[in-house]
PDB file of C-alpha atoms and ligand atoms in Angstrom:
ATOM      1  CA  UNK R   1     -14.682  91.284  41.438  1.00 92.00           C
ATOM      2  CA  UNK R   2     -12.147  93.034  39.523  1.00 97.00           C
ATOM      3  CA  UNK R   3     -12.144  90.523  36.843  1.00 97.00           C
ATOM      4  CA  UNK R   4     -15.263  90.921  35.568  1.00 96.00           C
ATOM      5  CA  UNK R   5     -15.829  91.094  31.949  1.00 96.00           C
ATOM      6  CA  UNK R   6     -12.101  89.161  31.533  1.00 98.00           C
ATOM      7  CA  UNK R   7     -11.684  85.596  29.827  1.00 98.00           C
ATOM      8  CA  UNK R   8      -8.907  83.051  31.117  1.00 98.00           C
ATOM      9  CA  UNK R   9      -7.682  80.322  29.669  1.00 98.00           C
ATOM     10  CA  UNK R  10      -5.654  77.892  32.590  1.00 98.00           C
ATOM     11  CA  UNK R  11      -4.366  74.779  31.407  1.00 98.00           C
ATOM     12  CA  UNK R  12      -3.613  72.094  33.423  1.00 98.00           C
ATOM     13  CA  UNK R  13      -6.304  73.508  36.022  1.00 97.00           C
ATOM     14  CA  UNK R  14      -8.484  69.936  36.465  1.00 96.00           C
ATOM     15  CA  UNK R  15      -5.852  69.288  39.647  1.00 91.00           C
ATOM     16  CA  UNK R  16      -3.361  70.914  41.837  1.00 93.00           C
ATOM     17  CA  UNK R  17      -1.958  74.324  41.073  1.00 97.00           C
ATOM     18  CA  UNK R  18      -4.275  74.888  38.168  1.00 98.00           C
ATOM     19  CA  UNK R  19      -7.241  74.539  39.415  1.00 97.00           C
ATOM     20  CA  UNK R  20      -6.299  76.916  42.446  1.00 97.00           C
ATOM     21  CA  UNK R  21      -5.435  79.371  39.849  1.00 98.00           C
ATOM     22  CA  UNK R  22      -8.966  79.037  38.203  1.00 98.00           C
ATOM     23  CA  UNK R  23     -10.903  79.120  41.470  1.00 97.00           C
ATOM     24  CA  UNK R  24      -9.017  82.439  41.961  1.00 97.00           C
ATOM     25  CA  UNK R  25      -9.990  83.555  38.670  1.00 98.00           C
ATOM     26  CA  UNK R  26     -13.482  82.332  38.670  1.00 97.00           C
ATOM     27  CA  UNK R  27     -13.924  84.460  42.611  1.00 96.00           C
ATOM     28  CA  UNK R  28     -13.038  87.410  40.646  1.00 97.00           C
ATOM     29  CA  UNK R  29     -15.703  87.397  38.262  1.00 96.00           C
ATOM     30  CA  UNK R  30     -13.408  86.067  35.584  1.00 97.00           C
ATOM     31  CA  UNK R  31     -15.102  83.635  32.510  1.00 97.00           C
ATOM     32  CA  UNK R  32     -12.691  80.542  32.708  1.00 98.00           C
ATOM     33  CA  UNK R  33     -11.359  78.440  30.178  1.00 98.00           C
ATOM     34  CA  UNK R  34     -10.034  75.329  32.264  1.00 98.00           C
ATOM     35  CA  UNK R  35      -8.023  72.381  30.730  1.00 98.00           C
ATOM     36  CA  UNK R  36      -6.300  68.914  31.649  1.00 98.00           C
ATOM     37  CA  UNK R  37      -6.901  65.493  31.901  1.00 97.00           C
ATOM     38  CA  UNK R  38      -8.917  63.158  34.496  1.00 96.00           C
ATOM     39  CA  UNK R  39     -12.107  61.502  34.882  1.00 96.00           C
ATOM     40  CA  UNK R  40     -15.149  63.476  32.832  1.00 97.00           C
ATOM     41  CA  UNK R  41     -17.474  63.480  35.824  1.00 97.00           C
ATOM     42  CA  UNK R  42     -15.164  65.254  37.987  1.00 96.00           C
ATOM     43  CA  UNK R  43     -13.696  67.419  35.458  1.00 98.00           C
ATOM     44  CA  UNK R  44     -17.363  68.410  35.019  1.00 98.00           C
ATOM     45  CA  UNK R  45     -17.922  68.920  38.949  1.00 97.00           C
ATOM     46  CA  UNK R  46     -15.469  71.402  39.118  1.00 96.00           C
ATOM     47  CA  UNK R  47     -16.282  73.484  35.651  1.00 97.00           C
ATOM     48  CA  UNK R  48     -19.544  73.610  37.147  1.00 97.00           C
ATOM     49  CA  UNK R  49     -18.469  74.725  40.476  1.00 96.00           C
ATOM     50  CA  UNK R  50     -16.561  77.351  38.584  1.00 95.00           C
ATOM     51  CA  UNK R  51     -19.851  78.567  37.119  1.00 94.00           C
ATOM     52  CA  UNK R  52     -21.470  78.634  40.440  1.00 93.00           C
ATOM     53  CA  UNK R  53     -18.591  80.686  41.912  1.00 83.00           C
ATOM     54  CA  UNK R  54     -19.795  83.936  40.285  1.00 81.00           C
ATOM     55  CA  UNK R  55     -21.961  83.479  37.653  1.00 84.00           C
ATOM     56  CA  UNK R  56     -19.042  83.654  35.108  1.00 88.00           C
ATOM     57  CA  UNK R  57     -18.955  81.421  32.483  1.00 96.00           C
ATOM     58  CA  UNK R  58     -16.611  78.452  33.153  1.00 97.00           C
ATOM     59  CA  UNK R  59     -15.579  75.899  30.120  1.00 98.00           C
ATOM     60  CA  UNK R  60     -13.731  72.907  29.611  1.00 98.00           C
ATOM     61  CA  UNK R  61     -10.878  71.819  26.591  1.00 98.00           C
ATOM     62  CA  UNK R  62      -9.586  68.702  26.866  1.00 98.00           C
ATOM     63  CA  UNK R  63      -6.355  69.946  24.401  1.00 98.00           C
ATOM     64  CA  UNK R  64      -3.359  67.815  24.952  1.00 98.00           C
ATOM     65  CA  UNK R  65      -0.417  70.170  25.683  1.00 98.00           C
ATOM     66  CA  UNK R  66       1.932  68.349  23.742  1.00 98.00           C
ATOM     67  CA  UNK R  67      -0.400  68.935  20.461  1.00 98.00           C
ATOM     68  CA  UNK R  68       0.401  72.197  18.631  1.00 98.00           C
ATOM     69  CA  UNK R  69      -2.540  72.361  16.907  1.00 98.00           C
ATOM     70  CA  UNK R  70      -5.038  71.173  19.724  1.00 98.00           C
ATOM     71  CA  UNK R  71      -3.429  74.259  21.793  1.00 98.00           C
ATOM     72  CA  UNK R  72      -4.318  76.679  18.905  1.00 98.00           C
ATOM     73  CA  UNK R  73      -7.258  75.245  18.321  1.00 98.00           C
ATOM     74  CA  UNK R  74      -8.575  75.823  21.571  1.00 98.00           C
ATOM     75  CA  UNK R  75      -6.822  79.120  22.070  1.00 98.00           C
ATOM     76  CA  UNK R  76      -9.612  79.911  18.724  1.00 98.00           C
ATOM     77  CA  UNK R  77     -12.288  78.272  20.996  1.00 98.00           C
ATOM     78  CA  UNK R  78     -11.995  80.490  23.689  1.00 98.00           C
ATOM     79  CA  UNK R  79     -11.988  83.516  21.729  1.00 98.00           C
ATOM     80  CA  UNK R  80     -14.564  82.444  20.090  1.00 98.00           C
ATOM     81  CA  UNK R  81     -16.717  81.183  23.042  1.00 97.00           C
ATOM     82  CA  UNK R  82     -15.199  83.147  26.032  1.00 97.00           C
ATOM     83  CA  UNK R  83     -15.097  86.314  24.016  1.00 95.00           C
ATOM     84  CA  UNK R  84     -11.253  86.667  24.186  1.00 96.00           C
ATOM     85  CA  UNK R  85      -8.251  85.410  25.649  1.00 98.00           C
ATOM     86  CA  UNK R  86      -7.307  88.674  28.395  1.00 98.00           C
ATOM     87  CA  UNK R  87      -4.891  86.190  30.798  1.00 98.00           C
ATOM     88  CA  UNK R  88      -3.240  83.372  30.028  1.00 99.00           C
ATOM     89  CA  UNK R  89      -1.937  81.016  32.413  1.00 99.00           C
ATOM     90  CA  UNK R  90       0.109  78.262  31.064  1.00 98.00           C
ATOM     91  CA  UNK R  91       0.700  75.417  33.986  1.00 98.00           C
ATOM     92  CA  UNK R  92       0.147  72.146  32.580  1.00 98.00           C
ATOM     93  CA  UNK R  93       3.422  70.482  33.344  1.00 96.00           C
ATOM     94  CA  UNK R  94       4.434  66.795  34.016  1.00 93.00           C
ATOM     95  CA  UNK R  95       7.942  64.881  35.622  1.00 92.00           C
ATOM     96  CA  UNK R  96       9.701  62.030  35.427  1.00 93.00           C
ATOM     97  CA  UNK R  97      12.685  61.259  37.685  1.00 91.00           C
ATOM     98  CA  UNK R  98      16.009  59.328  36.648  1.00 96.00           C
ATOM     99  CA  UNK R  99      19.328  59.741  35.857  1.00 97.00           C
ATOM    100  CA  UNK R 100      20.271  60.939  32.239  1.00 98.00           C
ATOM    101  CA  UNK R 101      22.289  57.828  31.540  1.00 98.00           C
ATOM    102  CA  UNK R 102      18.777  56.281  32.144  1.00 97.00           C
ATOM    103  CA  UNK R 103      16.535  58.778  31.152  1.00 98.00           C
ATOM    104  CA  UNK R 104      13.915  57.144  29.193  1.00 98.00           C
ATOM    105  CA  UNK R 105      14.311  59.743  25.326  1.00 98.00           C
ATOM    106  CA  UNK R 106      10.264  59.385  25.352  1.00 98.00           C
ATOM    107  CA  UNK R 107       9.893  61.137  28.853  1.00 98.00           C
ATOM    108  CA  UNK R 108      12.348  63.849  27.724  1.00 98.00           C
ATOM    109  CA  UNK R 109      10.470  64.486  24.478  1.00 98.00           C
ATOM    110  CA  UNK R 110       6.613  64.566  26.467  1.00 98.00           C
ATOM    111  CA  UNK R 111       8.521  66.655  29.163  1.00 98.00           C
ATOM    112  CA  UNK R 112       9.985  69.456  26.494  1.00 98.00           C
ATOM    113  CA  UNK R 113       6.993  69.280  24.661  1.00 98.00           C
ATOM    114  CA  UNK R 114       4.305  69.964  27.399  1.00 98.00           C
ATOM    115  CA  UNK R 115       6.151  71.876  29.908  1.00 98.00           C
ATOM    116  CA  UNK R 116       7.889  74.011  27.871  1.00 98.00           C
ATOM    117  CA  UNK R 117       6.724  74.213  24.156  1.00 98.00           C
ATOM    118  CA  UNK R 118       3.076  74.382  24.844  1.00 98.00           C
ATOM    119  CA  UNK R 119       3.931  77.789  26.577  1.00 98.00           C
ATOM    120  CA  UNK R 120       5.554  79.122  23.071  1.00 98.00           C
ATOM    121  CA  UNK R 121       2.246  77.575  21.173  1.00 98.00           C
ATOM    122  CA  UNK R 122       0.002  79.462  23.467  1.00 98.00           C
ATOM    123  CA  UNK R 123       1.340  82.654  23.939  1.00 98.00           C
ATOM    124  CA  UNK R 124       1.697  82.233  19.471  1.00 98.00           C
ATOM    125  CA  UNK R 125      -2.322  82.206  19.474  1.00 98.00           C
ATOM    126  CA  UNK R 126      -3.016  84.472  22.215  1.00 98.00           C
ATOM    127  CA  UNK R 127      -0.706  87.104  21.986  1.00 98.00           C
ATOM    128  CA  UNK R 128      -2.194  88.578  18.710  1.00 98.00           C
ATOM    129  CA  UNK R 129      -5.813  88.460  20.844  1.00 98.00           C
ATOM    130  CA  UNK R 130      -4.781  90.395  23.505  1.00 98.00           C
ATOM    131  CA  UNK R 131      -2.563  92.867  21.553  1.00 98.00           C
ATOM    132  CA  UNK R 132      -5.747  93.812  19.922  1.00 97.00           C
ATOM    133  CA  UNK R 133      -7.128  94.838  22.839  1.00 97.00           C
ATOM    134  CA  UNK R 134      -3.938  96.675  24.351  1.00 98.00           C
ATOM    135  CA  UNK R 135      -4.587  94.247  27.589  1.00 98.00           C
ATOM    136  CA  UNK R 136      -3.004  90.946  28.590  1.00 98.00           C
ATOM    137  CA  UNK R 137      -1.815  89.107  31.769  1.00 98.00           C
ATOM    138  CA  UNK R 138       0.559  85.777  30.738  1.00 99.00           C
ATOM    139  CA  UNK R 139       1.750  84.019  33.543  1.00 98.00           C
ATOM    140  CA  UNK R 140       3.691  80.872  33.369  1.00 98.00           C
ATOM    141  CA  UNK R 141       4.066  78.072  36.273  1.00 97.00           C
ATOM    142  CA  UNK R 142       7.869  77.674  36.372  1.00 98.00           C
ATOM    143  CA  UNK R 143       9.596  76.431  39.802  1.00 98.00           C
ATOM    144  CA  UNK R 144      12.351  76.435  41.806  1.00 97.00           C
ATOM    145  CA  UNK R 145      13.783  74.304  39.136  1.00 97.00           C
ATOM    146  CA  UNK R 146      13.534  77.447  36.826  1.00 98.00           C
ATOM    147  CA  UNK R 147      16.735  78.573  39.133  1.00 98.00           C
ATOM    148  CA  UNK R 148      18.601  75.914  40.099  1.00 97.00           C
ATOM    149  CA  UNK R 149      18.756  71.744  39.408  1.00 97.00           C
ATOM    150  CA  UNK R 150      18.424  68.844  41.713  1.00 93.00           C
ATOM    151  CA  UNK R 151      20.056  65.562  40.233  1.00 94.00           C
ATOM    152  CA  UNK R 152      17.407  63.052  38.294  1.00 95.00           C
ATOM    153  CA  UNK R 153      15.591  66.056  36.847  1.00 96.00           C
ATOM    154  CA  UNK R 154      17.139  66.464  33.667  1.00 98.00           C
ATOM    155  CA  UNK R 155      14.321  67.144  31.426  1.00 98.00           C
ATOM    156  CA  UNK R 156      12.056  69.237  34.080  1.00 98.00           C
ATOM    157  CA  UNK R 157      15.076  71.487  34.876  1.00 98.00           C
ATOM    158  CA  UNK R 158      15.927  72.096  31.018  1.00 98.00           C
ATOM    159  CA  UNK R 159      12.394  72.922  30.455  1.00 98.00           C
ATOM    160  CA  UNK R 160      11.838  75.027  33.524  1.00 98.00           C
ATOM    161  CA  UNK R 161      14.599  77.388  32.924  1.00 98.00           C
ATOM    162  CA  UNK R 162      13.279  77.073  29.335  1.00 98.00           C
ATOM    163  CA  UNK R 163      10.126  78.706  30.707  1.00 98.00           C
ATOM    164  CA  UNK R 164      12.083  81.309  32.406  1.00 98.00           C
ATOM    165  CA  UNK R 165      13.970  82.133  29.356  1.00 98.00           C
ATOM    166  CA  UNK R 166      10.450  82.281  27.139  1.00 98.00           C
ATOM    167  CA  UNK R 167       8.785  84.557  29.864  1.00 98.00           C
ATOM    168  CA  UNK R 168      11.529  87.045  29.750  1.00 98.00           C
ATOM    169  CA  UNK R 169      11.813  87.498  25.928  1.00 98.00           C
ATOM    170  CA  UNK R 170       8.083  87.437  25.888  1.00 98.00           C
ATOM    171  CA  UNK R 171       8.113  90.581  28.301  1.00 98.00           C
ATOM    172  CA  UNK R 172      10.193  92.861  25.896  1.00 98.00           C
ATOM    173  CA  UNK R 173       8.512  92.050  22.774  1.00 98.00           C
ATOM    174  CA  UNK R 174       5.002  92.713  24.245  1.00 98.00           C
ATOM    175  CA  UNK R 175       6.177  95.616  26.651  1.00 98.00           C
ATOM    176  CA  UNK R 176       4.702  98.481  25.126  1.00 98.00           C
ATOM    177  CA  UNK R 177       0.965  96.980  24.325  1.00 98.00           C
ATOM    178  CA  UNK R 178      -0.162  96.595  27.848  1.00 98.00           C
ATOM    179  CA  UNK R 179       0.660  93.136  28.391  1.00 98.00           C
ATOM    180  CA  UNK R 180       2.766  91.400  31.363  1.00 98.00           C
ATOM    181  CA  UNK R 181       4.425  88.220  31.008  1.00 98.00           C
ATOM    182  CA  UNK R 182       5.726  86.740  34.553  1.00 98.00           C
ATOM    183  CA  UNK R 183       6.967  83.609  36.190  1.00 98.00           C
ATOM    184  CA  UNK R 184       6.361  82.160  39.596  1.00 98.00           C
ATOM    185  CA  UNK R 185       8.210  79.687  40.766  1.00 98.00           C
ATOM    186  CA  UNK R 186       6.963  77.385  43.516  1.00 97.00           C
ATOM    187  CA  UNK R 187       9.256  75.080  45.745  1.00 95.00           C
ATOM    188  CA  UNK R 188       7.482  71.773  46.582  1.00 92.00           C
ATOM    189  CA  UNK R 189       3.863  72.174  46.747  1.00 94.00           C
ATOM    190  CA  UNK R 190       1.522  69.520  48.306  1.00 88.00           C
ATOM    191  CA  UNK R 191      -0.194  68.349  44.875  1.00 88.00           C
ATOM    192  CA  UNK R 192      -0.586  64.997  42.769  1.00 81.00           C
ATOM    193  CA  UNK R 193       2.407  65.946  41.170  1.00 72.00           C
ATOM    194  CA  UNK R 194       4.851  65.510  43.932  1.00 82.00           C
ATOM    195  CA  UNK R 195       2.642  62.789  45.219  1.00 85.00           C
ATOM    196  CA  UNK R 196       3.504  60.528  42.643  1.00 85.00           C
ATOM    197  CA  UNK R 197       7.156  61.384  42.041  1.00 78.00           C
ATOM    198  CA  UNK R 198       7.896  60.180  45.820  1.00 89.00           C
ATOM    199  CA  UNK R 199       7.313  56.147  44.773  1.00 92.00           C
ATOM    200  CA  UNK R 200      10.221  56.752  41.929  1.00 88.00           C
ATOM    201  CA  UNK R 201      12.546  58.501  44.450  1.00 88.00           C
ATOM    202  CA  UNK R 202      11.823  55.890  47.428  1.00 92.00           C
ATOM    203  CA  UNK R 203      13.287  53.508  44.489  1.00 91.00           C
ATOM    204  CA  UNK R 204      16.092  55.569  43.001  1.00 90.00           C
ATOM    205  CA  UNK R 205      17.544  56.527  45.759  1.00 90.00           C
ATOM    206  CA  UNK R 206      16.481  53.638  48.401  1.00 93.00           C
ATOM    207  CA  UNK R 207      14.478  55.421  50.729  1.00 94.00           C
ATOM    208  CA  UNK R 208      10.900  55.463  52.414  1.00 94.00           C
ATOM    209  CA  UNK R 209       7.835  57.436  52.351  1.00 91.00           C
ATOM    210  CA  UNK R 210       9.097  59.680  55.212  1.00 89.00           C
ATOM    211  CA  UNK R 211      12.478  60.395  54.100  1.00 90.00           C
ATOM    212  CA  UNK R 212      11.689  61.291  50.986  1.00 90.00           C
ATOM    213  CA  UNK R 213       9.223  63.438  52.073  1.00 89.00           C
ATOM    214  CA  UNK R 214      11.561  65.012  54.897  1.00 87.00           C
ATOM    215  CA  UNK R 215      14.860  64.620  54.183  1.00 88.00           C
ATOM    216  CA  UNK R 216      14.301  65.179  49.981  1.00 84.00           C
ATOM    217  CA  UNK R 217      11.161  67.180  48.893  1.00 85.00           C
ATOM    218  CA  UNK R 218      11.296  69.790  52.636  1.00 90.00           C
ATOM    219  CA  UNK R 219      15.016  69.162  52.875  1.00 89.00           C
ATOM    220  CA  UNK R 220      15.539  71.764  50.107  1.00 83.00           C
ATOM    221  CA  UNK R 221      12.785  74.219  51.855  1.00 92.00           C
ATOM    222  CA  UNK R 222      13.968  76.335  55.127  1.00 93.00           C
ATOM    223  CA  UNK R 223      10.238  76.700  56.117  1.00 93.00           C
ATOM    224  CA  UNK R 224      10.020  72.556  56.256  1.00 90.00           C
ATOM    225  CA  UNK R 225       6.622  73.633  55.042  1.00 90.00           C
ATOM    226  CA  UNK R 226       4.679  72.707  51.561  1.00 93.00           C
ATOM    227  CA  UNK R 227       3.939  75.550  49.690  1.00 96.00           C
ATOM    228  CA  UNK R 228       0.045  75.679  49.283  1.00 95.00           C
ATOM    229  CA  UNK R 229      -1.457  76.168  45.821  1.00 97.00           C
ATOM    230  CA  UNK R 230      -3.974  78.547  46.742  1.00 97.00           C
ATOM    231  CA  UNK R 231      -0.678  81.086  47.958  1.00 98.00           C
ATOM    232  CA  UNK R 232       0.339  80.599  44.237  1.00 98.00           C
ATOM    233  CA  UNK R 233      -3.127  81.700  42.871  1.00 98.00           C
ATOM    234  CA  UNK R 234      -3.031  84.376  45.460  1.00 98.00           C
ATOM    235  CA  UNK R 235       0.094  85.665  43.725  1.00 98.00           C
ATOM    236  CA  UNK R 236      -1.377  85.082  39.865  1.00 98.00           C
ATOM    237  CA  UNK R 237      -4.163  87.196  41.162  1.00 98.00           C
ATOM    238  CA  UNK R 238      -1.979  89.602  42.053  1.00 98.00           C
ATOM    239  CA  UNK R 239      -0.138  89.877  38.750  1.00 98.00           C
ATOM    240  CA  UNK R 240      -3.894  90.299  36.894  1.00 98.00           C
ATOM    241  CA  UNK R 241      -3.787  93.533  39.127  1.00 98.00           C
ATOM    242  CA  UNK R 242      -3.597  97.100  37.391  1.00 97.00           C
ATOM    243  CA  UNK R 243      -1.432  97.841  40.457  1.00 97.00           C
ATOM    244  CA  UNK R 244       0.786  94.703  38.885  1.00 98.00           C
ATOM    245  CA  UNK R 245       1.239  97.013  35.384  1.00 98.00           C
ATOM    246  CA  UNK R 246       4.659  97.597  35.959  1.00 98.00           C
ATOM    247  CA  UNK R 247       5.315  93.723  36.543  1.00 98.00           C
ATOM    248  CA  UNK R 248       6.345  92.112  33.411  1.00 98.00           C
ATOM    249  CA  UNK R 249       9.490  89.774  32.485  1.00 98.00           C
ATOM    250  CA  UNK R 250      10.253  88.723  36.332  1.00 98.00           C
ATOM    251  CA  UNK R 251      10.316  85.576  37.891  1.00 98.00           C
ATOM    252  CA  UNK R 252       8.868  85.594  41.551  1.00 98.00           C
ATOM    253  CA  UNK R 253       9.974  82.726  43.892  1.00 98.00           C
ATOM    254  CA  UNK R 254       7.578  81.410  46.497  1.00 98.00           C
ATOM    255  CA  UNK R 255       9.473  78.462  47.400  1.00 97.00           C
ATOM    256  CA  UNK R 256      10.018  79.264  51.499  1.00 96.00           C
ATOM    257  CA  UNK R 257      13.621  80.177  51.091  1.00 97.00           C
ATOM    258  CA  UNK R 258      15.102  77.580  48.741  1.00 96.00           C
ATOM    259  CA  UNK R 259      16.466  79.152  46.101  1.00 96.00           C
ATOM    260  CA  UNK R 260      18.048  81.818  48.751  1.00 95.00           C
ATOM    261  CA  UNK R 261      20.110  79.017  50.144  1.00 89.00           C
TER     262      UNK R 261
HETATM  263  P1  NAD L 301      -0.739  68.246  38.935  1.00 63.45           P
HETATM  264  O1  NAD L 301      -0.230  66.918  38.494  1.00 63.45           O
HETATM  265  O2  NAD L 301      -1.646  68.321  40.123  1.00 63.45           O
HETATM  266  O3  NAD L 301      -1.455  68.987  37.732  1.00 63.45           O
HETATM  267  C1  NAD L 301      -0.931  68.958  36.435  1.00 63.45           C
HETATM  268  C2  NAD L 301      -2.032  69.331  35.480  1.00 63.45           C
HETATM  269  O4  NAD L 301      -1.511  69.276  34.144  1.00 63.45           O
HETATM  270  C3  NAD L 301      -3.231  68.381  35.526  1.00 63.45           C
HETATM  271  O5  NAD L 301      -4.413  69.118  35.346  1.00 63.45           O
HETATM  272  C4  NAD L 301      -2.974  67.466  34.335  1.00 63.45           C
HETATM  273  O6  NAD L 301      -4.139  66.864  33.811  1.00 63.45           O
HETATM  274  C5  NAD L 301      -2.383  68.481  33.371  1.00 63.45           C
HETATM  275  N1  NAD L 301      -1.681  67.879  32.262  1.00 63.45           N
HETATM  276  C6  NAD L 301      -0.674  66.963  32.278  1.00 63.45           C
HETATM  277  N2  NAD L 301      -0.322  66.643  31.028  1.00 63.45           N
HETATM  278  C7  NAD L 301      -1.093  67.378  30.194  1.00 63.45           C
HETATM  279  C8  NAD L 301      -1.204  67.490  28.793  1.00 63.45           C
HETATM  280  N3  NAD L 301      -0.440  66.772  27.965  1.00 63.45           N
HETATM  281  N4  NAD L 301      -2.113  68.343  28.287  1.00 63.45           N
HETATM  282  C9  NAD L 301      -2.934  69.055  29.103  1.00 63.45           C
HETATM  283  N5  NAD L 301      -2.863  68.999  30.442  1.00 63.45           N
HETATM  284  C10 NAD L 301      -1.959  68.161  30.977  1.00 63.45           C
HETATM  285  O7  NAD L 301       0.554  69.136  39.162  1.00 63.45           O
HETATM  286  P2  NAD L 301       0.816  70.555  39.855  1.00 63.45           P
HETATM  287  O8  NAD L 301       1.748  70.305  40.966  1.00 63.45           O
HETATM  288  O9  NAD L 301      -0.445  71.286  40.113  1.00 63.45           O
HETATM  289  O10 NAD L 301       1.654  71.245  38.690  1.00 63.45           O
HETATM  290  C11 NAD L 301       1.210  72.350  37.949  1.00 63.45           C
HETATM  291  C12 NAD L 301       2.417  73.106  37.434  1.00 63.45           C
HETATM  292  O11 NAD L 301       3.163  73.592  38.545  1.00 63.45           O
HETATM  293  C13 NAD L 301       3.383  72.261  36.593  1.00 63.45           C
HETATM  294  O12 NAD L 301       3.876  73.022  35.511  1.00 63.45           O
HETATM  295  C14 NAD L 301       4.512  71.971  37.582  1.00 63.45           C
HETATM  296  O13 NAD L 301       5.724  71.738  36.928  1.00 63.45           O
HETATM  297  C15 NAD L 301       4.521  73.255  38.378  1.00 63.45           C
HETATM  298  N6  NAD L 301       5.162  73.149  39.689  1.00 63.45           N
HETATM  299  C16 NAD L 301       4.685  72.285  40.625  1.00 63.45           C
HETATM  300  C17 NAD L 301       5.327  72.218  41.846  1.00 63.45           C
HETATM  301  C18 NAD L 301       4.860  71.290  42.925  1.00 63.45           C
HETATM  302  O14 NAD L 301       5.604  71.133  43.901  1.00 63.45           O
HETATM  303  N7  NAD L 301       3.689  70.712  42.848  1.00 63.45           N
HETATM  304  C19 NAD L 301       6.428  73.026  42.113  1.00 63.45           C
HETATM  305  C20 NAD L 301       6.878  73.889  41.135  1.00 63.45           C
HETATM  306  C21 NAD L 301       6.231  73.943  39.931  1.00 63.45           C
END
């Protein structure tokens, strides 16, 4: 449990990615901060869960990501209530596929403002926590998209290499106070995310179920194989690491070969 004694904050952990990455946590010993949206008796099945893991404490903030103030405000909670903010993992991220020429400007603005912005709020409030303790881990959820475009993802790819851009520029100016700041980018992973983007493909592009999930989402994937989200905690885990020290400012694919295509 090497993560005993640290406080997280995850957001967008009450589904998919997230809440692999704050089961990983919670395993370690870590006191969780988890965040998103859903349906209150669930939400509150899995922060208890979290509690159960190790004993940790394990909270919930419902802050909407596109709300500057709701992020720092909750950044203030977890200090407050969690004892600190030591690693930060900012993941709450949304999509919306169409072409630009169609590209409703509401999407684009909810799209910049949670998948990308809420990262810059975040790190704003917590940086200043964990350079007073010399200690930080910051890990942001980018994608494959952080390296490369597919059409009808205009606002997801701007703010994804956004996030790549934030990460490294984070790295330098926290370099020399113990903290890392890294990216991982995930090809395709089997969550509610990709789920529901395949009924808007099926329509843009004319196709069914199976091709999109074949000949789109795996098409870009050598493997032909979903990523799995608990590989992606496996690898934040790995980043909380001492051993992962030296690791700050990169961007780590785990996207089964697409972006070396
Ligand atoms: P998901 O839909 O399962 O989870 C998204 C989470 O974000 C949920 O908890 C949701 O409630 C939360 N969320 C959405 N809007 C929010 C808001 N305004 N404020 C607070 N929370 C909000 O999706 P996922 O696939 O687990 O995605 C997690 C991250 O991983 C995203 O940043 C996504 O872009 C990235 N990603 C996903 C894939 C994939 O294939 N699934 C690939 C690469 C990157």
């Amino acid at each position: 449990m090497f993560l005993k004694g640290k406080s997280a904050i995850v957001t967008g952990s009450t589904s998919g990615i997230g809440l692999a990455y704050a089961k990983a946590l919670a395993a370690e010993g870590a006191s969780v901060m988890i965040n998103g949206f859903g349906d209150a008796a669930a939400i509150e099945t899995e922060r208890a869960a979290l509690e159960a893991t190790t004993g940790a404490k394990a909270l919930y903030d419902a802050a909407d990501m596109s709300k500057p103030d709701q992020i720092a405000a909750m950044v203030a909670r977890a200090a407050q209530e969690l004892g600190g903010v030591d690693i930060l993992i900012s993941n709450a991220g949304i999509q919306h596929v169409a072409p630009i020429d169609e590209f409703p400007i509401e999407k684009w603005d909810a799209i910049l403002a949670i998948n990308l912005s809420s990262t810059f709020h975040l790190m704003r409030a917590a940086i200043p926590l964990m350079k007073a303790r010399n200690w930080g881990r910051i890990i942001t959820t980018a994608s494959a998209h952080s390296l490369v475009a597919s059409p009808n993802k205009a606002a997801y790819v701007a703010a994804k290499h956004g996030i790549a851009g934030l990460t490294k520029t984070a790295a330098l100016e926290v370099a020399t106070h113990g903290i890392t700041v890294n990216c991982i980018s995930p090809g395709y992973v089997w969550t509610p995310l990709v789920e529901n983007q395949i009924p808007d493909t099926m329509k843009t592009r004319g196709l069914t179920r199976e091709q999109v999930i074949n000949d789109v989402l795996l098409d870009a994937q050598p493997t032909k194989q979903f990523v799995q989200p608990e590989q992606v905690a496996a690898l934040a885990l790995f980043l909380c690491r001492d051993d992962a020290a030296a690791i700050t400012g990169a961007n780590y694919s785990m996207d089964g070969g697409w972006t070396a295509a």
